[in-house]
Coordinates of C-alpha atoms in Angstrom, one line a residue:
M355 CA 169.8 162.9 4.6
L356 CA 167.2 160.2 5.1
F357 CA 169.8 158.1 6.8
W358 CA 170.0 160.6 9.7
R359 CA 166.2 160.3 10.1
R360 CA 166.8 156.6 10.7
V361 CA 169.6 156.9 13.3
L362 CA 169.1 160.2 15.2
R363 CA 167.0 160.1 18.4
P364 CA 165.8 162.9 20.7
G365 CA 168.7 164.2 22.8
D366 CA 171.5 162.9 20.5
Q367 CA 174.4 165.3 19.8
F368 CA 174.8 166.3 16.2
F369 CA 177.5 168.6 14.7
D370 CA 176.8 170.3 11.4
I371 CA 180.3 171.5 10.2
G372 CA 180.0 173.8 7.2
S373 CA 176.4 174.4 7.9
N374 CA 175.8 177.2 5.3
V375 CA 172.1 178.1 5.8
G376 CA 171.4 175.1 8.1
T377 CA 169.7 172.5 6.0
Y378 CA 171.3 169.6 7.9
A379 CA 171.1 171.4 11.2
L380 CA 167.3 171.9 10.8
W381 CA 166.9 168.3 9.6
A382 CA 168.7 167.0 12.7
G383 CA 166.9 169.4 15.0
D384 CA 163.6 168.1 13.6
C385 CA 164.7 164.6 14.7
G386 CA 165.1 165.9 18.2
A387 CA 168.9 166.1 18.2
Q388 CA 170.8 168.8 20.1
V389 CA 172.7 170.5 17.3
L390 CA 175.8 172.6 17.1
A391 CA 176.1 174.3 13.7
F392 CA 179.4 175.8 12.5
E393 CA 179.5 178.4 9.6
P394 CA 182.4 180.9 9.2
D395 CA 181.1 183.0 6.4
P396 CA 179.2 186.1 7.7
G397 CA 176.5 186.1 5.1
A398 CA 175.7 182.4 5.3
F399 CA 175.9 182.7 9.1
Q400 CA 173.3 185.4 9.1
R401 CA 170.9 183.3 7.0
L402 CA 171.6 180.3 9.3
S403 CA 170.7 182.4 12.4
E404 CA 167.5 183.6 10.7
N405 CA 166.5 180.0 9.9
I406 CA 167.2 178.9 13.4
E407 CA 165.1 181.7 14.8
L408 CA 162.2 180.8 12.5
N409 CA 162.1 177.3 14.0
H410 CA 162.1 176.0 17.5
F411 CA 164.7 173.3 17.5
D412 CA 167.6 172.9 19.9
I413 CA 170.3 174.4 17.6
Q414 CA 173.2 176.6 18.6
A415 CA 175.2 178.3 15.8
R416 CA 178.8 179.4 16.0
R417 CA 180.5 181.6 13.4
I418 CA 183.8 179.7 13.1
A419 CA 185.4 177.1 10.9
L420 CA 186.7 173.8 12.2
A421 CA 190.1 172.5 11.1
D422 CA 193.2 170.9 12.6
K423 CA 194.2 173.8 14.8
V424 CA 192.9 176.7 16.9
G425 CA 193.5 180.2 15.5
T426 CA 192.6 181.9 12.2
M427 CA 192.7 181.0 8.6
R428 CA 191.6 182.5 5.3
L429 CA 188.3 181.7 3.7
T430 CA 187.1 182.6 0.2
M431 CA 184.3 185.2 -0.1
G432 CA 181.2 185.5 -2.3
R433 CA 181.0 181.8 -3.4
D434 CA 177.9 180.9 -1.3
T435 CA 177.9 177.1 -0.7
V436 CA 181.4 176.6 -2.2
N437 CA 183.4 179.0 -0.1
Q438 CA 186.6 177.1 1.0
L439 CA 189.5 177.5 3.4
V440 CA 192.7 178.8 1.9
L441 CA 195.9 177.4 3.2
D442 CA 198.0 180.4 2.2
P443 CA 197.9 182.7 5.2
D444 CA 198.9 185.6 3.0
A445 CA 196.0 185.1 0.5
G446 CA 194.5 188.5 -0.3
D447 CA 191.8 189.6 -2.7
G448 CA 188.6 187.5 -2.4
T449 CA 189.4 186.0 1.0
Q450 CA 188.7 186.9 4.6
H451 CA 190.1 186.0 8.0
V452 CA 187.9 183.6 10.0
E453 CA 188.2 182.1 13.5
V454 CA 189.1 178.4 13.5
S455 CA 188.8 175.8 16.2
T456 CA 189.0 172.0 16.4
L457 CA 186.3 169.5 16.9
D458 CA 188.1 168.1 19.9
A459 CA 188.2 171.6 21.5
I460 CA 184.5 172.1 20.9
A461 CA 183.4 168.5 21.8
D462 CA 185.0 168.6 25.3
D463 CA 184.8 164.8 25.7
R464 CA 181.0 164.6 25.0
P465 CA 179.7 161.6 23.0
I466 CA 178.5 162.7 19.6
R467 CA 176.0 160.6 17.6
G468 CA 176.5 162.3 14.3
V469 CA 178.8 164.7 12.5
K470 CA 178.2 166.1 9.0
I471 CA 181.3 167.7 7.3
D472 CA 180.9 169.8 4.2
V473 CA 184.0 172.0 4.0
E474 CA 184.8 172.0 0.3
G475 CA 187.8 169.6 0.3
A476 CA 189.2 170.4 3.7
E477 CA 187.6 167.4 5.4
R478 CA 191.0 166.0 6.3
L479 CA 191.8 169.0 8.4
V480 CA 188.5 168.6 10.4
I481 CA 189.3 164.9 10.9
Q482 CA 192.8 165.7 12.2
G483 CA 191.3 168.2 14.6
A484 CA 189.0 165.4 15.9
E485 CA 191.7 162.7 16.6
Q486 CA 191.1 162.6 20.4
S487 CA 187.4 162.0 19.9
L488 CA 188.1 159.5 17.2
R489 CA 190.7 157.6 19.2
A490 CA 188.2 157.3 22.1
Q491 CA 185.5 156.5 19.5
R492 CA 183.2 159.1 21.0
I493 CA 181.8 159.9 17.5
D494 CA 179.4 157.3 16.1
L495 CA 178.8 158.5 12.6
I496 CA 180.4 161.0 10.2
Q497 CA 179.1 162.1 6.9
M498 CA 181.6 163.7 4.5
E499 CA 181.7 165.0 0.9
W500 CA 183.8 162.7 -1.2
N501 CA 184.3 164.7 -4.4
R502 CA 187.4 166.1 -6.1
M503 CA 187.4 169.3 -4.0
S504 CA 190.2 167.7 -1.9
E505 CA 192.4 168.0 -5.0
V506 CA 191.6 171.7 -5.3
T507 CA 191.9 172.6 -1.6
L508 CA 194.6 170.3 -0.3
G509 CA 196.1 168.9 -3.5
E510 CA 195.3 165.3 -2.5
S511 CA 192.9 162.4 -3.0
R512 CA 190.6 161.2 -0.3
A513 CA 193.0 158.5 0.7
P514 CA 194.5 160.4 3.7
V515 CA 191.1 160.9 5.2
A516 CA 190.3 157.2 4.8
D517 CA 193.6 156.2 6.3
L518 CA 193.1 158.5 9.4
L519 CA 189.7 157.1 10.0
A520 CA 190.8 153.5 9.5
G521 CA 193.6 154.0 12.0
H522 CA 190.9 154.7 14.6
G523 CA 188.8 151.7 13.7
Y524 CA 186.2 153.5 11.6
A525 CA 184.7 151.8 8.5
L526 CA 183.4 153.7 5.4
F527 CA 180.1 153.0 3.8
R528 CA 177.3 154.5 1.7
P529 CA 173.6 154.0 2.5
H530 CA 171.5 152.5 -0.3
P531 CA 167.9 151.3 -0.5
Q532 CA 168.9 147.7 0.3
G533 CA 170.8 148.6 3.5
I534 CA 174.3 149.8 4.2
K535 CA 177.6 148.0 3.2
C536 CA 181.2 148.9 3.8
L537 CA 183.1 150.3 0.8
D538 CA 185.7 148.3 -1.1
S539 CA 187.3 151.4 -2.6
I540 CA 187.6 155.1 -1.9
D541 CA 186.9 156.4 -5.4
F542 CA 185.4 159.8 -5.7
G543 CA 181.6 159.9 -5.7
S544 CA 178.6 160.7 -3.5
D545 CA 178.9 161.4 0.2
V546 CA 180.6 158.8 2.4
F547 CA 179.8 157.9 6.0
A548 CA 182.3 156.7 8.5
V549 CA 181.1 154.5 11.4
S550 CA 182.7 153.5 14.7
P551 CA 182.9 149.8 15.6
N552 CA 180.2 150.1 18.3
A553 CA 177.8 151.9 16.0
A554 CA 178.6 149.5 13.1
E555 CA 177.5 146.6 15.4
S556 CA 174.3 148.4 16.4
L557 CA 173.5 149.2 12.7
R558 CA 174.4 145.6 11.6
L559 CA 176.8 146.9 9.1
D560 CA 178.4 144.3 6.8

């Protein structure tokens, strides 16, 4: 989270995808960013809305999920921060219908300084729904969870996400106390950031 404090400036656009109660949304708002927060679970969305109301940042919240298509999907219920999209449209007990859109549809060609994606293993779907923005390199920085939940949700490693991003010129890195360096591998681990070529140059990424 401290990395965003370094790179966000007043007026920057920031998308918090899988916002839950809004920790990242509030953090970005405190940096002066204009924030769009997306949370499909009704209970989490209620708490997110309450947290936004308690503060005075420029944050808009939408009760939808972002994925690779516009429509509806199933989402688990009652799992708090680990609710996840379910690919089976006929999934029953323990799931709910939620509205789904894509990042491209929401972004509407606007430049975005930062995107945080925490969708319990469905990050590839969000990235596929952002291909127009990525192709035009309108997104500077993307933070994603990089754990084994992709195996649970999509039955795959993180390699497909890395390949999609690399195809649009984005490099992967993790911040550390000595600076930021590109990753040599895509092993599971802590959150990963993807950076556009222009942003990489401005951040002096090596």
